Short mmCIF file of C-alpha atoms in Angstrom, two decimals:
data_model
loop_
_atom_site.label_atom_id
_atom_site.label_comp_id
_atom_site.label_asym_id
_atom_site.label_seq_id
_atom_site.Cartn_x
_atom_site.Cartn_y
_atom_site.Cartn_z
CA MET A 1 -21.59 -43.06 -14.57
CA LYS A 2 -22.25 -44.02 -18.35
CA LYS A 3 -20.71 -47.34 -18.38
CA ILE A 4 -21.81 -49.67 -15.15
CA ILE A 5 -20.80 -53.21 -14.47
CA VAL A 6 -22.93 -55.71 -12.29
CA PRO A 7 -21.98 -59.08 -11.46
CA THR A 8 -24.78 -61.51 -10.63
CA ASP A 9 -24.60 -65.25 -9.10
CA PHE A 10 -29.15 -64.94 -9.59
CA SER A 11 -29.32 -64.35 -5.65
CA ILE A 12 -31.87 -61.77 -4.24
CA GLN A 13 -28.71 -59.27 -3.01
CA ALA A 14 -27.34 -59.27 -6.78
CA GLU A 15 -31.00 -58.78 -8.12
CA ASN A 16 -31.16 -55.92 -5.46
CA ALA A 17 -27.91 -54.27 -6.81
CA LEU A 18 -29.01 -54.56 -10.54
CA ARG A 19 -32.52 -52.86 -9.74
CA VAL A 20 -30.22 -49.65 -8.66
CA ALA A 21 -27.91 -50.04 -11.38
CA ALA A 22 -31.10 -49.76 -13.56
CA ASP A 23 -31.86 -47.26 -12.12
CA ILE A 24 -28.62 -45.18 -12.32
CA ALA A 25 -28.23 -45.94 -15.81
CA ARG A 26 -31.56 -45.12 -16.62
CA GLU A 27 -31.40 -41.44 -15.03
CA ASN A 28 -27.80 -40.77 -16.70
CA ASN A 29 -28.46 -42.54 -20.45
CA GLY A 30 -25.90 -44.99 -19.58
CA GLU A 31 -25.59 -48.81 -20.01
CA LEU A 32 -25.24 -51.88 -17.96
CA PHE A 33 -22.89 -54.65 -18.28
CA LEU A 34 -24.36 -57.85 -16.63
CA LEU A 35 -21.99 -60.30 -16.00
CA HIS A 36 -22.25 -64.09 -14.72
CA GLN A 37 -18.91 -65.97 -14.19
CA LEU A 38 -19.00 -69.51 -14.09
CA ASP A 39 -16.59 -70.85 -11.98
CA LEU A 40 -16.62 -74.53 -12.95
CA PRO A 41 -15.18 -77.29 -10.99
CA LEU A 42 -11.07 -77.40 -11.97
CA HIS A 43 -11.52 -80.48 -13.98
CA LEU A 44 -14.41 -79.21 -16.63
CA ALA A 45 -13.02 -75.36 -16.71
CA ASN A 46 -9.78 -76.81 -18.89
CA THR A 47 -10.12 -76.46 -22.54
CA ALA A 48 -9.85 -79.89 -23.36
CA SER A 49 -13.07 -80.95 -21.46
CA SER A 50 -15.10 -78.07 -22.33
CA ASN A 51 -17.21 -80.00 -24.41
CA LEU A 52 -17.62 -82.72 -21.32
CA PRO A 53 -21.71 -83.26 -20.63
CA GLU A 54 -21.38 -81.52 -17.48
CA ALA A 55 -19.64 -78.75 -18.47
CA LEU A 56 -22.27 -78.14 -21.05
CA PHE A 57 -24.84 -78.85 -18.11
CA PHE A 58 -23.70 -76.19 -16.26
CA MET A 59 -23.18 -73.82 -18.97
CA LYS A 60 -26.63 -74.18 -20.22
CA LEU A 61 -28.34 -73.79 -16.59
CA ALA A 62 -26.44 -70.69 -16.46
CA LYS A 63 -27.55 -69.23 -19.59
CA LYS A 64 -31.16 -69.49 -18.66
CA LYS A 65 -31.18 -67.94 -15.49
CA PHE A 66 -29.30 -65.15 -17.35
CA ASP A 67 -31.51 -65.29 -20.04
CA ASP A 68 -34.53 -64.78 -17.83
CA LEU A 69 -32.97 -61.90 -15.72
CA LEU A 70 -32.86 -59.87 -18.92
CA LYS A 71 -36.78 -60.35 -18.77
CA ALA A 72 -37.12 -58.64 -15.96
CA ASP A 73 -39.46 -55.92 -15.96
CA PHE A 74 -37.48 -53.36 -14.02
CA LEU A 75 -34.96 -53.65 -16.72
CA HIS A 76 -37.51 -52.13 -19.29
CA ASP A 77 -35.72 -48.88 -21.34
CA VAL A 78 -32.28 -50.05 -20.01
CA ILE A 79 -29.41 -50.38 -22.67
CA ILE A 80 -27.93 -54.01 -21.29
CA HIS A 81 -25.23 -56.02 -22.67
CA GLY A 82 -23.52 -59.11 -21.06
CA ASP A 83 -23.11 -62.99 -20.87
CA VAL A 84 -22.21 -65.59 -18.99
CA GLU A 85 -18.34 -66.46 -18.90
CA THR A 86 -16.26 -68.97 -17.16
CA GLY A 87 -13.48 -68.27 -14.72
CA ALA A 88 -12.91 -66.56 -11.38
CA ALA A 89 -15.41 -64.19 -10.13
CA PHE A 90 -12.88 -61.64 -8.84
CA SER A 91 -10.30 -61.65 -12.04
CA GLY A 92 -13.43 -61.42 -14.69
CA ILE A 93 -14.95 -58.30 -13.21
CA MET A 94 -11.81 -56.74 -13.21
CA ASP A 95 -10.93 -57.88 -16.99
CA THR A 96 -14.79 -56.29 -17.85
CA VAL A 97 -13.74 -53.20 -16.62
CA LYS A 98 -11.04 -52.81 -18.46
CA ARG A 99 -12.35 -54.15 -21.66
CA HIS A 100 -15.16 -51.66 -21.12
CA LYS A 101 -13.59 -48.53 -19.83
CA ALA A 102 -16.69 -48.60 -17.33
CA ASP A 103 -17.33 -45.96 -14.78
CA LEU A 104 -18.70 -47.80 -12.16
CA ILE A 105 -19.29 -51.09 -10.31
CA VAL A 106 -22.88 -52.01 -8.66
CA MET A 107 -22.77 -55.32 -6.02
CA GLY A 108 -25.00 -56.98 -3.83
CA SER A 109 -23.74 -58.23 -0.41
CA HIS A 110 -25.61 -61.00 1.58
CA GLY A 111 -28.05 -60.51 4.31
CA ALA A 112 -27.67 -59.72 7.84
CA GLU A 113 -24.15 -60.56 7.56
CA GLY A 114 -23.59 -58.64 4.18
CA MET A 115 -21.69 -55.75 5.48
CA ARG A 116 -19.20 -58.46 7.62
CA ASN A 117 -18.89 -60.53 4.31
CA LEU A 118 -17.89 -57.30 2.41
CA PHE A 119 -15.10 -56.85 4.39
CA ILE A 120 -13.58 -60.03 5.20
CA GLY A 121 -12.48 -62.39 2.55
CA SER A 122 -14.76 -62.09 -0.19
CA ASN A 123 -15.05 -61.34 -3.80
CA ALA A 124 -16.74 -58.05 -3.09
CA GLU A 125 -14.31 -57.02 -0.43
CA LYS A 126 -11.32 -57.87 -3.47
CA VAL A 127 -13.10 -55.65 -5.39
CA VAL A 128 -13.19 -52.90 -3.57
CA ARG A 129 -9.51 -53.05 -2.44
CA SER A 130 -8.69 -53.32 -6.00
CA SER A 131 -10.94 -51.54 -8.21
CA GLU A 132 -9.49 -48.15 -10.09
CA ILE A 133 -13.58 -47.09 -10.25
CA PRO A 134 -15.87 -46.90 -7.47
CA VAL A 135 -17.56 -49.40 -5.97
CA LEU A 136 -21.33 -49.33 -4.98
CA VAL A 137 -22.44 -52.11 -2.19
CA VAL A 138 -25.91 -52.55 -1.85
CA LYS A 139 -27.35 -55.00 0.73
CA ASP A 140 -31.47 -54.37 1.18
CA ARG A 141 -34.28 -54.30 -1.36
CA LYS A 142 -34.32 -50.70 -3.18
CA ASN A 143 -36.12 -50.12 -6.37
CA ARG A 144 -33.97 -47.21 -7.01
CA LEU A 145 -30.98 -45.79 -5.19
CA ASP A 146 -32.80 -42.82 -3.89
CA VAL A 147 -30.18 -40.38 -2.16
CA ASN A 148 -30.65 -37.22 -0.31
CA ASP A 149 -27.88 -37.26 2.06
CA PHE A 150 -24.73 -38.72 1.18
CA VAL A 151 -22.09 -39.31 4.16
CA PHE A 152 -18.32 -39.50 3.01
CA ALA A 153 -16.22 -40.27 5.89
CA THR A 154 -12.55 -38.95 5.53
CA ASP A 155 -9.18 -38.88 7.44
CA LEU A 156 -8.80 -35.50 6.13
CA ASP A 157 -5.49 -36.91 4.49
CA PRO A 158 -4.32 -34.26 1.92
CA ASN A 159 -3.20 -37.02 -0.32
CA SER A 160 -6.77 -38.76 -0.42
CA THR A 161 -8.68 -35.58 -2.02
CA SER A 162 -8.67 -37.46 -5.39
CA ALA A 163 -11.56 -39.61 -3.76
CA LEU A 164 -13.41 -36.55 -2.55
CA LYS A 165 -13.69 -35.16 -5.93
CA GLU A 166 -15.19 -38.50 -7.04
CA ALA A 167 -17.47 -38.21 -4.09
CA ASP A 168 -18.43 -34.84 -5.23
CA ALA A 169 -19.15 -35.85 -8.76
CA PHE A 170 -21.11 -38.50 -7.48
CA ALA A 171 -23.13 -36.18 -5.00
CA LYS A 172 -23.54 -33.72 -8.40
CA ASN A 173 -25.06 -36.71 -10.74
CA THR A 174 -27.26 -37.98 -7.81
CA ASN A 175 -28.46 -34.29 -6.87
CA CYS A 176 -27.77 -35.32 -3.20
CA ASN A 177 -26.50 -33.32 -0.53
CA LEU A 178 -22.70 -34.28 0.30
CA HIS A 179 -22.02 -34.31 4.39
CA LEU A 180 -18.05 -34.48 4.87
CA LEU A 181 -17.50 -36.07 8.06
CA TYR A 182 -14.35 -36.65 10.31
CA VAL A 183 -14.81 -38.38 13.38
CA ASN A 184 -12.71 -37.38 16.31
CA THR A 185 -11.73 -40.51 18.69
CA PRO A 186 -9.99 -40.71 22.08
CA SER A 187 -6.84 -42.48 20.44
CA ASN A 188 -6.48 -39.81 18.20
CA PHE A 189 -8.25 -36.57 19.63
CA LEU A 190 -7.87 -33.19 17.90
CA SER A 191 -8.89 -30.20 19.78
CA THR A 192 -12.11 -28.19 17.83
CA ARG A 193 -9.43 -25.78 16.84
CA GLU A 194 -7.06 -28.25 15.15
CA ALA A 195 -9.60 -29.98 13.78
CA GLU A 196 -11.30 -26.89 12.30
CA ALA A 197 -7.72 -25.90 10.57
CA LYS A 198 -7.14 -29.60 9.36
CA VAL A 199 -10.57 -29.50 7.58
CA SER A 200 -9.54 -26.34 6.35
CA GLU A 201 -6.36 -27.34 4.93
CA TYR A 202 -7.65 -30.32 3.11
CA LEU A 203 -10.15 -28.31 1.31
CA LYS A 204 -8.36 -25.59 0.53
CA ASN A 205 -6.99 -26.68 -3.37
CA VAL A 206 -10.14 -28.72 -4.09
CA ASN A 207 -13.31 -27.24 -5.82
CA VAL A 208 -15.60 -28.91 -3.53
CA LYS A 209 -17.84 -27.38 -1.50
CA PRO A 210 -20.03 -29.84 0.63
CA ALA A 211 -23.43 -29.26 2.12
CA GLU A 212 -22.03 -29.33 5.24
CA TYR A 213 -18.75 -30.59 7.09
CA ILE A 214 -18.94 -32.21 10.55
CA ILE A 215 -16.32 -32.91 13.18
CA TYR A 216 -17.74 -35.71 15.35
CA ASN A 217 -16.83 -37.10 18.39
CA ASP A 218 -17.31 -40.88 19.15
CA SER A 219 -15.32 -43.74 21.00
CA SER A 220 -14.34 -45.21 17.21
CA ILE A 221 -14.19 -44.29 13.61
CA GLU A 222 -16.63 -47.11 12.69
CA GLU A 223 -19.39 -46.09 15.54
CA GLY A 224 -19.10 -42.34 14.13
CA VAL A 225 -19.30 -43.00 10.77
CA PHE A 226 -22.84 -45.09 11.34
CA ASN A 227 -24.09 -43.24 14.53
CA TYR A 228 -23.73 -39.86 12.47
CA THR A 229 -25.11 -41.25 9.33
CA LYS A 230 -27.84 -42.04 11.56
CA ASP A 231 -28.57 -38.68 13.22
CA VAL A 232 -28.74 -36.93 9.69
CA LYS A 233 -30.90 -39.82 8.16
CA GLY A 234 -28.23 -40.71 5.93
CA ASP A 235 -29.30 -42.97 2.52
CA LEU A 236 -25.16 -43.54 1.47
CA ILE A 237 -22.30 -43.80 3.31
CA GLY A 238 -19.10 -42.80 1.11
CA MET A 239 -14.88 -43.58 1.77
CA ALA A 240 -12.01 -44.10 0.29
CA THR A 241 -10.01 -46.96 -0.23
CA HIS A 242 -5.77 -47.48 -0.13
CA GLY A 243 -5.49 -50.18 -2.69
CA ARG A 244 -4.16 -53.09 -0.89
CA ARG A 245 -5.11 -51.47 2.44
CA GLY A 246 -8.69 -51.61 1.64
CA LEU A 247 -10.96 -49.83 4.19
CA SER A 248 -8.77 -51.53 6.98
CA HIS A 249 -8.19 -47.63 8.15
CA PHE A 250 -11.79 -47.62 8.77
CA PHE A 251 -12.84 -50.84 8.97
CA ASN A 252 -10.75 -53.10 11.15
CA GLY A 253 -10.82 -56.11 14.04
CA SER A 254 -12.02 -53.12 16.63
CA VAL A 255 -15.48 -52.56 14.54
CA SER A 256 -18.72 -53.07 16.30
CA GLU A 257 -20.06 -55.73 14.25
CA ASP A 258 -23.60 -55.19 15.61
CA VAL A 259 -23.44 -51.79 14.09
CA VAL A 260 -21.88 -52.99 10.75
CA ASN A 261 -23.88 -56.25 10.11
CA HIS A 262 -27.29 -53.96 10.86
CA SER A 263 -26.62 -51.13 8.84
CA SER A 264 -28.97 -51.36 5.54
CA LEU A 265 -27.36 -48.67 3.67
CA PRO A 266 -25.57 -48.75 0.65
CA VAL A 267 -22.12 -48.08 0.64
CA ILE A 268 -19.77 -46.41 -2.08
CA THR A 269 -15.79 -46.66 -2.21
CA PHE A 270 -13.73 -44.19 -3.85
CA ARG A 271 -9.77 -45.13 -4.93
CA ILE A 272 -7.33 -42.68 -4.20
CA LYS A 273 -5.12 -42.08 -7.10
#
């Protein structure tokens, strides 16, 4: 976690993410790459019109907000780079990740609908689905990412162990307990013996020793993830993503919006490689 990308739209949610990113960078001797993508209207975004007064006004306004943000007290002693760029937010984030060979993206999500917006048609969803590096989504105000118990939800697919290894590395970097969670549902029920055998097979060829693994029975995967995390007073939820499939395996049309929308916990995703 040496190079951390933090997109900002100057909202309070983006500031919440920046606070957490700054703390991670400070504790890991890392650096931040703060990015604001100024998505100008089409008639202002092309080269021929880039000197129009209206385009310059938007650029100067964004630059002032950006410069003011860099003066924030919570960024003291953090190495930080970045600038205002023009273009679509999603492509700008992906380009910045590649250009700087970043290790982590930290993003904010919005309000009570934040988790819903994360998974439905937003820039954050596109980033989560497409990113080759971990994406940490922060919802509520946190001065620091103080994680004691990290719940990593898995379907125990042997092809997803690369994500487990990254989750384990993150747990070690943040000095927290890694809880490996498999949710057993009525629609895909396994006996205790079958589930135990599946967990053993999943962990057999990886050098990962979670603090505990749990087979948790619930009515749906979504309910199980959130209910177990509440039971252990977890601080962070993690899961694997499957490229274009994104998080649909976990968060789909059957999700309880009430549980998801009221979760204040940060969520981190790891791409299966």
